[in-house]
Short mmCIF file of C-alpha atoms in Angstrom, two decimals:
data_model
loop_
_atom_site.label_atom_id
_atom_site.label_comp_id
_atom_site.label_asym_id
_atom_site.label_seq_id
_atom_site.Cartn_x
_atom_site.Cartn_y
_atom_site.Cartn_z
CA MET A 553 92.08 9.36 -170.06
CA ARG A 554 89.74 11.82 -171.43
CA LYS A 555 87.60 10.19 -174.10
CA ILE A 556 84.27 10.08 -175.39
CA ILE A 557 83.24 6.60 -174.95
CA ASN A 558 81.11 3.83 -173.10
CA ALA A 559 82.62 0.46 -172.26
CA PRO A 560 85.98 0.17 -173.72
CA GLU A 561 85.10 -3.45 -174.86
CA ASN A 562 82.14 -2.02 -176.97
CA PHE A 563 84.06 0.68 -178.57
CA VAL A 564 84.69 -1.05 -181.87
CA ASP A 565 80.99 -2.48 -182.47
CA GLU A 566 79.54 0.62 -181.23
CA PHE A 567 81.54 2.84 -183.74
CA VAL A 568 80.81 0.54 -186.54
CA GLU A 569 77.17 0.35 -185.78
CA GLY A 570 77.18 4.27 -185.83
CA ILE A 571 78.74 4.10 -189.31
CA LEU A 572 76.23 1.81 -190.63
CA LEU A 573 73.47 3.86 -189.21
CA ALA A 574 74.75 6.96 -190.62
CA HIS A 575 75.23 5.73 -194.13
CA PRO A 576 72.60 3.14 -194.82
CA ASP A 577 72.74 4.15 -198.43
CA LEU A 578 76.37 3.27 -198.79
CA VAL A 579 77.26 0.26 -196.34
CA LYS A 580 75.69 -2.60 -195.00
CA THR A 581 76.62 -5.71 -192.77
CA PRO A 582 75.56 -8.69 -194.57
CA GLY A 583 74.83 -10.80 -191.57
CA ASP A 584 74.65 -10.26 -187.80
CA ASP A 585 78.41 -9.49 -187.18
CA VAL A 586 78.81 -5.68 -187.44
CA ARG A 587 82.71 -6.45 -187.92
CA VAL A 588 81.89 -7.45 -191.39
CA MET A 589 80.75 -4.50 -193.68
CA VAL A 590 80.28 -4.22 -197.42
CA ARG A 591 79.07 -1.85 -199.83
CA ALA A 592 75.08 -1.36 -199.60
CA ASP A 593 75.01 -2.85 -203.41
CA ALA A 594 77.19 -5.91 -202.69
CA PRO A 595 77.58 -8.45 -204.36
CA VAL A 596 77.86 -6.51 -207.74
CA ALA A 597 77.21 -9.24 -210.33
CA GLY A 598 80.53 -10.12 -212.63
CA GLN A 599 82.56 -7.58 -210.80
CA VAL A 600 85.73 -8.44 -208.88
CA GLY A 601 85.21 -8.01 -205.30
CA ILE A 602 87.80 -6.17 -203.06
CA VAL A 603 88.27 -7.06 -199.38
CA THR A 604 90.47 -5.20 -197.02
CA GLY A 605 90.66 -5.12 -193.26
CA GLY A 606 92.90 -4.71 -190.47
CA GLY A 607 92.49 -3.12 -186.80
CA SER A 608 90.29 -0.41 -185.72
CA GLY A 609 91.67 3.01 -184.68
CA HIS A 610 92.53 4.02 -188.16
CA LEU A 611 89.60 5.86 -189.54
CA PRO A 612 88.67 6.44 -192.41
CA LEU A 613 91.67 3.63 -193.20
CA PHE A 614 90.06 0.27 -194.01
CA LYS A 615 86.48 0.83 -193.45
CA GLY A 616 86.22 4.25 -194.83
CA TYR A 617 87.23 3.11 -198.21
CA VAL A 618 84.24 0.66 -198.64
CA GLY A 619 82.03 2.01 -201.65
CA ARG A 620 81.54 2.46 -205.29
CA GLY A 621 84.97 2.55 -207.06
CA LEU A 622 86.59 1.56 -203.90
CA CYS A 623 86.89 -1.77 -201.88
CA SER A 624 83.79 -3.88 -201.73
CA GLY A 625 84.03 -4.98 -198.30
CA VAL A 626 85.98 -4.73 -194.83
CA ALA A 627 86.93 -7.32 -191.89
CA ILE A 628 87.03 -5.08 -188.70
CA GLY A 629 89.45 -6.17 -186.01
CA ASN A 630 89.78 -4.77 -182.40
CA VAL A 631 91.87 -1.60 -181.92
CA PHE A 632 95.25 -2.26 -183.56
CA SER A 633 94.66 -6.09 -183.99
CA SER A 634 93.77 -8.09 -186.67
CA PRO A 635 90.14 -9.54 -187.61
CA SER A 636 89.49 -13.23 -187.85
CA SER A 637 89.93 -15.31 -190.69
CA ASP A 638 86.15 -16.00 -190.41
CA GLN A 639 85.24 -12.41 -190.61
CA ILE A 640 87.62 -11.96 -193.80
CA PHE A 641 85.99 -15.14 -195.18
CA GLN A 642 82.32 -13.66 -194.43
CA ALA A 643 83.11 -10.53 -196.08
CA THR A 644 84.66 -12.51 -199.10
CA MET A 645 81.42 -14.41 -199.67
CA ALA A 646 79.41 -11.36 -199.13
CA VAL A 647 80.95 -9.41 -201.97
CA ASP A 648 81.90 -12.43 -204.45
CA GLY A 649 79.96 -11.54 -207.65
CA GLY A 650 81.38 -14.49 -209.45
CA ALA A 651 84.58 -12.94 -210.67
CA GLY A 652 86.92 -13.60 -207.56
CA VAL A 653 88.09 -11.59 -204.89
CA LEU A 654 91.33 -9.49 -204.35
CA TYR A 655 92.56 -9.31 -200.72
CA LEU A 656 94.11 -5.78 -200.38
CA TYR A 657 95.51 -4.85 -196.80
CA GLY A 658 98.81 -3.76 -194.94
CA ASN A 659 101.76 -5.73 -194.39
CA TYR A 660 101.18 -6.83 -190.75
CA GLY A 661 101.84 -10.57 -189.48
CA GLY A 662 98.47 -11.27 -187.96
CA ASP A 663 96.60 -9.88 -190.85
CA VAL A 664 98.70 -11.72 -193.42
CA LEU A 665 97.98 -15.04 -191.57
CA ASN A 666 94.35 -14.43 -191.17
CA PHE A 667 94.02 -13.38 -194.88
CA ASP A 668 95.74 -16.11 -196.13
CA LEU A 669 93.68 -18.69 -193.99
CA ALA A 670 90.37 -16.90 -195.10
CA ALA A 671 91.88 -17.44 -198.79
CA ASP A 672 91.91 -21.12 -198.06
CA LEU A 673 88.41 -21.01 -196.64
CA ALA A 674 87.28 -19.06 -199.89
CA ASP A 675 88.88 -21.68 -202.22
CA LEU A 676 86.83 -24.52 -200.52
CA GLU A 677 83.90 -22.63 -201.49
CA GLY A 678 85.26 -22.25 -205.04
CA VAL A 679 85.79 -18.60 -204.77
CA PRO A 680 89.27 -17.63 -206.21
CA THR A 681 91.23 -15.06 -204.36
CA MET A 682 94.40 -12.94 -204.95
CA THR A 683 96.24 -11.03 -202.52
CA VAL A 684 98.26 -7.76 -202.64
CA VAL A 685 99.70 -5.98 -199.42
CA GLY A 686 100.46 -2.39 -199.12
CA ARG A 687 104.03 -1.81 -197.85
CA ASP A 688 104.68 1.74 -198.55
CA ASP A 689 106.73 3.02 -195.27
CA VAL A 690 109.99 3.63 -196.54
CA ALA A 691 111.20 4.02 -192.88
CA SER A 692 110.29 0.68 -191.76
CA GLN A 693 112.76 -1.19 -194.05
CA PRO A 694 115.34 -0.05 -196.50
CA LYS A 695 114.69 -0.19 -200.11
CA ASP A 696 116.54 -3.71 -200.59
CA ASN A 697 114.13 -5.20 -198.13
CA GLU A 698 110.89 -3.49 -199.32
CA HIS A 699 108.72 -6.58 -199.37
CA GLU A 700 108.91 -6.50 -195.52
CA ARG A 701 108.01 -2.88 -195.26
CA ARG A 702 104.79 -2.01 -193.33
CA GLY A 703 101.65 -0.54 -195.01
CA VAL A 704 100.53 2.82 -193.95
CA ALA A 705 98.57 5.63 -195.57
CA GLY A 706 99.71 5.04 -199.06
CA ILE A 707 97.47 2.21 -199.34
CA PHE A 708 94.85 4.64 -200.06
CA PHE A 709 96.10 4.83 -203.59
CA ALA A 710 95.97 1.23 -204.12
CA TYR A 711 92.34 1.04 -203.07
CA LYS A 712 91.58 3.92 -205.32
CA ALA A 713 93.23 2.30 -208.59
CA ALA A 714 92.04 -1.00 -208.00
CA GLY A 715 88.68 -0.27 -206.96
CA ALA A 716 88.21 1.75 -210.23
CA ALA A 717 89.77 -1.21 -212.13
CA ALA A 718 87.15 -3.49 -210.59
CA GLU A 719 84.21 -1.12 -211.24
CA ARG A 720 85.10 -0.99 -214.92
CA GLY A 721 84.81 -4.77 -215.09
CA ASP A 722 88.57 -5.75 -215.34
CA SER A 723 89.45 -9.37 -214.39
CA LEU A 724 90.94 -10.47 -211.07
CA GLU A 725 94.30 -11.01 -212.43
CA ARG A 726 94.06 -7.67 -213.99
CA VAL A 727 92.88 -5.89 -210.68
CA ALA A 728 95.53 -7.77 -208.87
CA ALA A 729 98.36 -6.47 -211.13
CA ILE A 730 97.33 -3.07 -211.08
CA ALA A 731 97.29 -3.02 -207.11
CA GLU A 732 100.80 -4.42 -207.32
CA ASP A 733 101.84 -1.91 -209.73
CA VAL A 734 100.43 0.90 -207.57
CA VAL A 735 102.01 -0.40 -204.42
CA ALA A 736 105.35 -0.82 -206.12
CA HIS A 737 105.14 3.05 -207.12
CA THR A 738 103.95 4.37 -203.72
CA ALA A 739 106.24 5.65 -201.04
CA THR A 740 105.24 6.96 -197.53
CA ILE A 741 106.96 8.57 -194.54
CA GLY A 742 105.66 10.03 -191.38
CA ILE A 743 106.59 11.42 -187.99
CA GLY A 744 104.79 11.23 -184.70
CA LEU A 745 104.55 14.40 -182.19
CA ALA A 746 102.30 12.86 -179.40
CA PRO A 747 101.34 9.07 -178.43
CA THR A 748 97.97 7.76 -179.00
CA ILE A 749 95.92 6.39 -176.08
CA LEU A 750 94.44 3.02 -176.36
CA PRO A 751 90.86 2.84 -175.35
CA THR A 752 91.36 -0.48 -173.74
CA THR A 753 94.33 0.44 -171.44
CA GLY A 754 93.82 4.17 -171.09
CA LYS A 755 97.82 4.57 -171.37
CA PRO A 756 99.97 6.32 -173.80
CA SER A 757 101.64 4.10 -176.50
CA PHE A 758 104.82 5.69 -175.98
CA GLU A 759 106.67 8.74 -174.01
CA LEU A 760 108.03 11.54 -175.76
CA PRO A 761 109.66 14.84 -174.26
CA ASP A 762 108.91 18.14 -175.14
CA GLY A 763 110.71 19.31 -178.15
CA GLN A 764 111.21 15.86 -179.71
CA MET A 765 109.88 14.03 -182.42
CA GLU A 766 109.66 10.26 -183.53
CA ILE A 767 110.60 9.99 -187.17
CA GLY A 768 109.47 7.07 -189.45
CA ILE A 769 106.58 6.36 -187.47
CA GLY A 770 103.83 3.59 -188.23
CA ILE A 771 99.94 4.04 -187.74
CA HIS A 772 99.72 1.88 -184.35
CA GLY A 773 101.18 4.63 -181.95
CA GLU A 774 104.56 2.52 -182.10
CA PRO A 775 107.73 4.40 -181.88
CA GLY A 776 109.62 5.36 -184.93
CA SER A 777 112.91 4.32 -186.33
CA ARG A 778 114.64 7.14 -184.63
CA ARG A 779 114.12 10.10 -182.45
CA GLY A 780 115.16 13.72 -182.84
CA PRO A 781 114.66 17.18 -181.86
CA LEU A 782 111.33 18.72 -183.26
CA GLU A 783 111.98 20.51 -186.52
CA THR A 784 110.24 23.24 -188.27
CA ALA A 785 107.41 22.44 -190.73
CA ASP A 786 109.71 23.35 -193.71
CA GLU A 787 112.56 21.13 -192.36
CA ILE A 788 110.20 18.14 -192.08
CA ALA A 789 108.76 18.62 -195.49
CA THR A 790 112.32 18.65 -196.75
CA ASP A 791 113.39 15.46 -195.17
CA PHE A 792 110.01 13.84 -196.38
CA VAL A 793 110.37 14.94 -199.89
CA GLU A 794 114.10 14.09 -200.10
CA ALA A 795 113.34 10.45 -198.84
CA LEU A 796 110.53 9.84 -200.92
CA VAL A 797 111.91 11.23 -204.29
CA GLY A 798 114.95 9.28 -203.37
CA ASP A 799 113.13 6.04 -202.91
CA LEU A 800 110.99 6.20 -205.81
CA SER A 801 113.96 7.51 -207.97
CA LEU A 802 111.93 10.44 -209.27
CA ARG A 803 113.63 12.48 -212.00
CA GLU A 804 112.69 15.82 -213.60
CA GLY A 805 109.68 15.47 -215.65
CA ALA A 806 107.97 12.69 -213.37
CA ARG A 807 104.47 12.94 -212.48
CA VAL A 808 103.02 12.40 -209.00
CA ALA A 809 99.97 12.27 -206.67
CA ILE A 810 100.86 13.32 -203.39
CA LEU A 811 98.85 12.48 -200.18
CA VAL A 812 99.59 14.75 -197.06
CA ASN A 813 97.88 12.55 -194.15
CA GLY A 814 97.20 13.73 -190.76
CA LEU A 815 97.52 10.95 -187.94
CA GLY A 816 94.50 12.01 -185.92
CA ALA A 817 95.36 15.03 -183.61
CA THR A 818 97.22 17.39 -186.21
CA PRO A 819 95.24 20.53 -187.43
CA LEU A 820 94.65 20.74 -191.26
CA GLU A 821 96.50 24.03 -190.85
CA GLU A 822 99.82 22.20 -190.08
CA LEU A 823 99.19 19.72 -192.88
CA TYR A 824 98.97 22.47 -195.35
CA LEU A 825 102.19 23.85 -193.97
CA LEU A 826 103.88 20.71 -195.36
CA TYR A 827 101.92 20.60 -198.62
CA ARG A 828 103.23 24.13 -199.24
CA ARG A 829 106.85 23.32 -199.00
CA ALA A 830 106.28 19.87 -200.45
CA HIS A 831 104.79 21.45 -203.41
CA GLN A 832 107.69 23.99 -203.69
CA LEU A 833 110.22 21.45 -203.61
CA LEU A 834 108.66 19.00 -206.21
CA ALA A 835 108.20 22.14 -208.22
CA GLU A 836 112.03 23.03 -208.00
CA ARG A 837 113.04 19.54 -208.92
CA GLY A 838 110.75 19.67 -212.13
CA ILE A 839 108.33 17.01 -210.64
CA GLU A 840 104.73 17.91 -211.51
CA ILE A 841 101.97 17.40 -208.87
CA VAL A 842 99.01 16.13 -210.75
CA LYS A 843 96.65 14.90 -207.95
CA ARG A 844 96.53 15.97 -204.34
CA TYR A 845 94.86 14.95 -201.22
CA VAL A 846 95.35 16.76 -197.74
CA GLY A 847 93.70 15.49 -194.79
CA GLU A 848 92.89 12.36 -192.69
CA TYR A 849 93.34 9.34 -194.56
CA ALA A 850 94.92 6.85 -192.23
CA THR A 851 95.11 7.95 -188.45
CA SER A 852 96.13 6.38 -185.27
CA LEU A 853 93.46 7.38 -182.97
CA GLU A 854 94.43 10.72 -181.59
CA MET A 855 98.24 10.64 -182.16
CA ALA A 856 99.67 13.89 -183.28
CA GLY A 857 101.76 13.67 -186.43
CA ALA A 858 101.73 13.55 -190.25
CA SER A 859 103.07 11.55 -193.07
CA ILE A 860 103.63 12.23 -197.01
CA SER A 861 102.97 9.67 -199.50
CA LEU A 862 103.93 10.06 -203.32
CA LEU A 863 102.64 7.74 -206.03
CA GLU A 864 104.39 8.12 -209.30
CA LEU A 865 101.86 8.45 -212.21
CA ASP A 866 101.63 7.34 -215.72
CA ASP A 867 98.61 7.52 -217.65
CA ALA A 868 96.88 4.36 -216.51
CA ARG A 869 97.32 5.25 -213.05
CA LEU A 870 96.30 8.71 -213.38
CA GLU A 871 93.10 7.43 -215.13
CA LEU A 872 92.22 5.32 -212.45
CA LEU A 873 92.81 7.96 -209.77
CA ASN A 874 90.51 10.18 -211.71
CA ALA A 875 87.44 7.72 -212.00
CA PRO A 876 84.55 8.21 -210.08
CA ALA A 877 84.47 6.86 -206.22
CA LEU A 878 81.84 7.26 -203.33
CA SER A 879 82.13 5.98 -199.88
CA PRO A 880 81.01 7.53 -196.50
CA PHE A 881 84.35 9.18 -195.95
CA PHE A 882 85.81 9.62 -199.50
CA GLN A 883 84.50 10.80 -202.93
CA GLU A 884 85.73 11.55 -206.47
CA ARG A 885 83.40 13.06 -209.08
CA MET B 1218 89.63 -46.10 -188.84
CA ASN B 1219 86.35 -44.84 -190.28
CA ALA B 1220 84.80 -41.42 -189.98
CA LYS B 1221 82.99 -41.88 -186.91
CA ASP B 1222 85.56 -43.43 -185.07
CA LEU B 1223 88.01 -40.61 -186.24
CA ASN B 1224 85.29 -38.29 -185.05
CA ASP B 1225 85.16 -39.73 -181.53
CA HIS B 1226 88.87 -40.29 -181.28
CA ILE B 1227 89.60 -36.43 -181.88
CA ARG B 1228 86.99 -35.45 -179.34
CA ARG B 1229 88.14 -37.65 -176.69
CA SER B 1230 91.98 -36.51 -177.47
CA LEU B 1231 91.13 -33.18 -177.04
CA GLU B 1232 89.24 -33.64 -173.69
CA ILE B 1233 92.63 -34.92 -172.40
CA LEU B 1234 94.51 -32.28 -174.25
CA THR B 1235 92.88 -29.44 -172.21
CA GLU B 1236 94.20 -30.86 -169.28
CA SER B 1237 97.60 -29.58 -170.32
CA ALA B 1238 96.44 -25.84 -170.64
CA ASP B 1239 98.03 -24.37 -167.38
CA GLU B 1240 101.27 -26.31 -168.34
CA LEU B 1241 101.25 -24.59 -172.01
CA ARG B 1242 100.38 -21.03 -170.47
CA ASP B 1243 103.28 -21.09 -168.19
CA LEU B 1244 105.66 -22.00 -170.99
CA ASP B 1245 104.27 -19.47 -173.25
CA GLN B 1246 104.34 -16.91 -170.56
CA ALA B 1247 108.20 -17.53 -170.23
CA LEU B 1248 108.68 -17.17 -174.23
CA GLY B 1249 105.66 -15.51 -175.66
CA ASP B 1250 102.53 -13.69 -174.35
CA GLY B 1251 100.97 -16.60 -172.46
CA ASP B 1252 97.90 -17.08 -174.51
CA LEU B 1253 98.60 -20.54 -175.65
CA GLY B 1254 96.75 -22.18 -172.72
CA ILE B 1255 93.72 -20.26 -173.68
CA THR B 1256 94.22 -20.83 -177.53
CA ILE B 1257 94.66 -24.71 -176.63
CA THR B 1258 91.36 -24.73 -174.25
CA ALA B 1259 88.88 -22.38 -176.27
CA GLY B 1260 90.02 -24.08 -179.42
CA SER B 1261 89.68 -27.58 -178.33
CA HIS B 1262 86.12 -26.80 -176.74
CA ALA B 1263 85.19 -25.33 -179.98
CA VAL B 1264 86.07 -28.23 -181.99
CA VAL B 1265 84.60 -30.70 -179.73
CA ALA B 1266 81.27 -28.73 -179.91
CA GLU B 1267 81.39 -28.52 -183.51
CA LEU B 1268 82.32 -32.39 -183.97
CA ASP B 1269 79.28 -33.17 -181.72
CA GLN B 1270 77.09 -31.63 -184.16
CA LEU B 1271 78.36 -33.05 -187.22
CA ALA B 1272 76.25 -35.39 -189.21
CA ASP B 1273 77.13 -39.08 -188.90
CA ASP B 1274 77.80 -39.50 -192.56
CA ALA B 1275 80.52 -36.62 -192.62
CA THR B 1276 83.65 -37.74 -194.36
CA PRO B 1277 87.29 -37.56 -192.97
CA THR B 1278 87.89 -34.56 -194.83
CA GLU B 1279 84.77 -32.69 -193.52
CA ILE B 1280 85.58 -33.59 -190.11
CA ALA B 1281 89.07 -32.21 -190.65
CA ARG B 1282 87.76 -28.79 -192.08
CA THR B 1283 85.40 -28.60 -189.15
CA CYS B 1284 88.14 -28.76 -186.71
CA ALA B 1285 90.03 -26.27 -188.57
CA LYS B 1286 87.16 -23.53 -188.79
CA ALA B 1287 86.30 -24.04 -185.15
CA PHE B 1288 89.74 -23.83 -183.81
CA ALA B 1289 90.48 -20.70 -185.95
CA ASN B 1290 87.13 -19.01 -184.73
CA ALA B 1291 87.45 -19.73 -181.30
CA ASN B 1292 90.65 -17.71 -180.52
CA PRO B 1293 92.04 -15.60 -183.48
CA SER B 1294 95.69 -15.93 -182.82
CA THR B 1295 98.76 -16.69 -184.89
CA MET B 1296 99.10 -20.25 -183.44
CA ALA B 1297 95.13 -20.87 -184.14
CA ALA B 1298 95.76 -19.67 -187.91
CA LEU B 1299 98.65 -21.76 -188.38
CA VAL B 1300 96.98 -24.98 -186.89
CA ALA B 1301 93.93 -24.35 -188.78
CA GLY B 1302 95.72 -23.76 -192.13
CA ALA B 1303 97.74 -27.05 -191.42
CA LEU B 1304 94.36 -28.94 -190.67
CA LEU B 1305 92.92 -27.56 -194.10
CA ALA B 1306 95.90 -28.43 -196.00
CA GLY B 1307 95.79 -31.85 -194.52
CA SER B 1308 91.92 -32.24 -195.29
CA ARG B 1309 92.93 -31.96 -198.73
CA THR B 1310 95.05 -35.04 -198.82
CA TRP B 1311 91.75 -37.07 -197.62
CA GLU B 1312 89.63 -36.17 -200.12
CA GLY B 1313 87.50 -39.14 -201.47
CA LYS B 1314 88.72 -41.31 -198.78
CA ASP B 1315 86.42 -43.08 -196.11
CA ASP B 1316 89.08 -44.87 -194.18
CA ILE B 1317 92.08 -43.33 -192.46
CA GLY B 1318 95.07 -45.70 -192.00
CA LEU B 1319 98.95 -45.06 -191.44
CA PRO B 1320 99.40 -44.03 -195.26
CA GLU B 1321 96.52 -41.21 -195.04
CA ALA B 1322 97.93 -40.09 -191.54
CA ALA B 1323 101.28 -39.88 -193.01
CA GLU B 1324 100.25 -37.81 -196.04
CA PHE B 1325 98.03 -35.63 -193.60
CA ALA B 1326 101.16 -34.94 -191.33
CA ALA B 1327 103.30 -34.12 -194.11
CA ALA B 1328 100.77 -31.52 -195.67
CA ALA B 1329 100.44 -30.08 -192.24
CA ALA B 1330 103.89 -29.67 -191.81
CA ASN B 1331 104.51 -28.06 -195.11
CA SER B 1332 101.63 -25.50 -194.66
CA ILE B 1333 103.03 -24.41 -191.38
CA ALA B 1334 106.57 -23.99 -192.70
CA GLN B 1335 105.33 -22.14 -195.74
CA ARG B 1336 102.84 -19.88 -193.77
CA GLY B 1337 104.84 -19.29 -190.62
CA LYS B 1338 107.89 -18.73 -193.02
CA THR B 1339 109.66 -21.11 -190.69
CA GLN B 1340 111.97 -24.24 -190.90
CA VAL B 1341 112.85 -27.08 -188.71
CA GLY B 1342 115.12 -25.80 -185.98
CA ASP B 1343 113.31 -22.38 -185.63
CA LYS B 1344 112.18 -23.70 -182.19
CA THR B 1345 108.44 -23.90 -183.28
CA ILE B 1346 105.55 -26.26 -183.46
CA LEU B 1347 106.93 -27.16 -186.77
CA ASP B 1348 109.69 -29.14 -185.09
CA GLY B 1349 107.20 -31.44 -183.56
CA ILE B 1350 105.00 -31.87 -186.72
CA HIS B 1351 107.84 -32.63 -188.79
CA ALA B 1352 109.37 -35.16 -186.48
CA ALA B 1353 105.86 -36.89 -186.37
CA ALA B 1354 105.63 -36.70 -190.16
CA GLU B 1355 108.94 -38.15 -190.78
CA THR B 1356 108.13 -41.03 -188.30
CA LEU B 1357 104.83 -41.90 -189.89
CA ARG B 1358 106.30 -42.01 -193.19
CA SER B 1359 108.92 -44.55 -192.39
CA ALA B 1360 106.52 -46.55 -190.06
CA SER B 1361 105.46 -50.16 -191.59
CA ASP B 1362 103.12 -51.01 -188.68
CA SER B 1363 100.06 -48.67 -187.75
CA GLY B 1364 100.04 -50.75 -184.40
CA GLN B 1365 103.49 -49.28 -183.31
CA ALA B 1366 103.35 -46.00 -185.22
CA ALA B 1367 101.32 -44.15 -182.56
CA ALA B 1368 104.04 -45.05 -179.82
CA ALA B 1369 106.88 -44.03 -182.37
CA VAL B 1370 105.18 -40.58 -183.06
CA VAL B 1371 104.74 -39.93 -179.38
CA ASP B 1372 108.64 -40.84 -178.86
CA ALA B 1373 109.64 -38.56 -182.07
CA ALA B 1374 107.46 -35.69 -180.61
CA ALA B 1375 108.91 -35.74 -176.97
CA ARG B 1376 112.32 -36.04 -178.80
CA ALA B 1377 111.62 -32.99 -180.77
CA VAL B 1378 110.55 -31.04 -177.69
CA GLU B 1379 113.71 -32.18 -175.89
CA GLU B 1380 115.81 -30.85 -178.82
CA THR B 1381 114.14 -27.41 -178.81
CA ARG B 1382 115.44 -26.79 -175.33
CA SER B 1383 118.97 -26.10 -176.72
CA LEU B 1384 117.87 -23.90 -179.65
CA GLN B 1385 117.22 -20.07 -179.84
CA SER B 1386 113.70 -19.29 -180.76
CA ARG B 1387 113.89 -17.66 -184.32
CA ARG B 1388 110.24 -16.95 -185.09
CA GLY B 1389 107.53 -15.12 -183.25
CA ARG B 1390 107.42 -13.17 -180.00
CA ALA B 1391 109.95 -15.65 -178.41
CA SER B 1392 112.78 -14.69 -181.09
CA TRP B 1393 112.87 -11.29 -179.30
CA LEU B 1394 114.10 -13.17 -176.02
CA GLN B 1395 117.01 -14.02 -178.45
CA GLU B 1396 119.64 -15.98 -176.14
CA ARG B 1397 117.39 -16.11 -173.16
CA SER B 1398 115.11 -18.39 -175.04
CA ILE B 1399 117.80 -21.15 -174.89
CA GLY B 1400 117.15 -23.73 -172.22
CA LEU B 1401 113.37 -23.49 -172.40
CA ALA B 1402 111.02 -26.02 -174.34
CA ASP B 1403 109.13 -24.53 -177.18
CA PRO B 1404 105.61 -24.14 -175.99
CA GLY B 1405 103.99 -24.89 -179.45
CA ALA B 1406 106.12 -28.00 -179.91
CA THR B 1407 104.96 -28.88 -176.45
CA ALA B 1408 101.31 -28.44 -177.14
CA PHE B 1409 101.93 -30.78 -180.08
CA GLN B 1410 103.57 -33.28 -178.00
CA ARG B 1411 100.60 -33.35 -175.36
CA PHE B 1412 98.12 -33.70 -178.20
CA VAL B 1413 99.74 -36.92 -179.67
CA GLU B 1414 100.12 -38.17 -176.28
CA ALA B 1415 96.57 -37.61 -175.70
CA TRP B 1416 95.64 -39.23 -179.08
CA SER B 1417 97.46 -42.50 -178.08
CA ARG B 1418 96.13 -42.68 -174.58
CA VAL B 1419 92.57 -42.91 -176.15
CA ASP B 1420 91.36 -46.46 -176.46
CA GLY B 1421 90.04 -47.85 -179.87
CA PRO B 1422 91.60 -48.26 -183.06
CA SER B 1423 94.87 -46.36 -183.76
CA SER B 1424 96.69 -45.35 -186.61
#
């Protein structure tokens, strides 16, 4: 294992401390547990708080989207494992500005249990919560079982839209409805080209022979839904666009936001190869790309690979994507 | 029993329960990931420590909520989250009550079973802790005499565990073993059985 690391067991606490030290104007920890991080001006009076959370190893996912016009707080778990209900509860109390708190996170078993338990704890303190889970990975379950899909990079769109709605003062019910609407109109698919190495074990998460790729991969270094020979960038982009357009039933005249996401060890150049072909294919189908994001938005440590997400846009969703936002890892002017 | 008796009874029961940690670890190693012994030990110790600190005038509801938070925080696992959620759900049925008798125990158990079924998306017969708690709740509901209820609950929990042996696990990691899970007692239901056994072994007012 070649990693820049101190003791593996301190990996999470230490990188979070690094983020807090690097961006004191944007984020803070409200208590003495660095696994709970909130925007520097939290709680914002009268504004719905948005708490996210999940395992570490996905930066900028989860903790990177805490900021103005985005999430208000995050509970941080160990690498690829859920934060505790107490950490989620602490984040909840630290961001509650009197308008309630939305829980917005990926659809993983341990996270669901701990967020639900935190919701019970918050309820005892009189803080109302609502929950929306990202479930955009089309490869993880077929369309007729979409509520069981896992959440991957496409949850970024839900953060952006719900965060903008909270920032403009929408009610908890409204912010939750907006997050749900965006989740329902988002689809993602990805491939993995090389495994990740867990800091705790120092071992690769799976073995992949040269010339092969995992199709339908998640963000935990887990194997995909199938394996096949490595294709060209254009072939991969074509498969992706067909899967996503089909899943969202996009027709000529539709407008979309597109996110081409790298999983940690794939160069931007390769991501732009995917964007290029996806752009051409969508244009051929008469689908207009209105917003575009290319880069690392949800990673899996140093896994090589990429995903493409599409969000079908209407005027309301577009306005929320265009609203200003600022975090240590993302800004929209 | 009043709140102070309840607090004492829980603490003494959990001290006995931790004696089963190795058995639970081994059962869970066969069917899951083997952390149930740690969950029970760490959770019990945390609950005992927090209950020790609790003010003498704490209500039964506060006692149950203290147990829930301490158990969940000691070891964030699926089982800990399910048990803590069950205790919180039960605690709501005790709002405004100072004395816990048979009807209160029955209401608590029913709410706890319901919480686990909903949160764990599980039902009776899936070979989980719910099988034990559901059997206990049913026994308490139909019991007429609090003196015999404790022994009847112990019997019901033991029977429920016996019945899990012939079942195939349908929830959690154990479900991945499929047919290989048949023949083994469910670790979660066994943990519940060991808890009610410990509860009945503690001297004092029972309900």
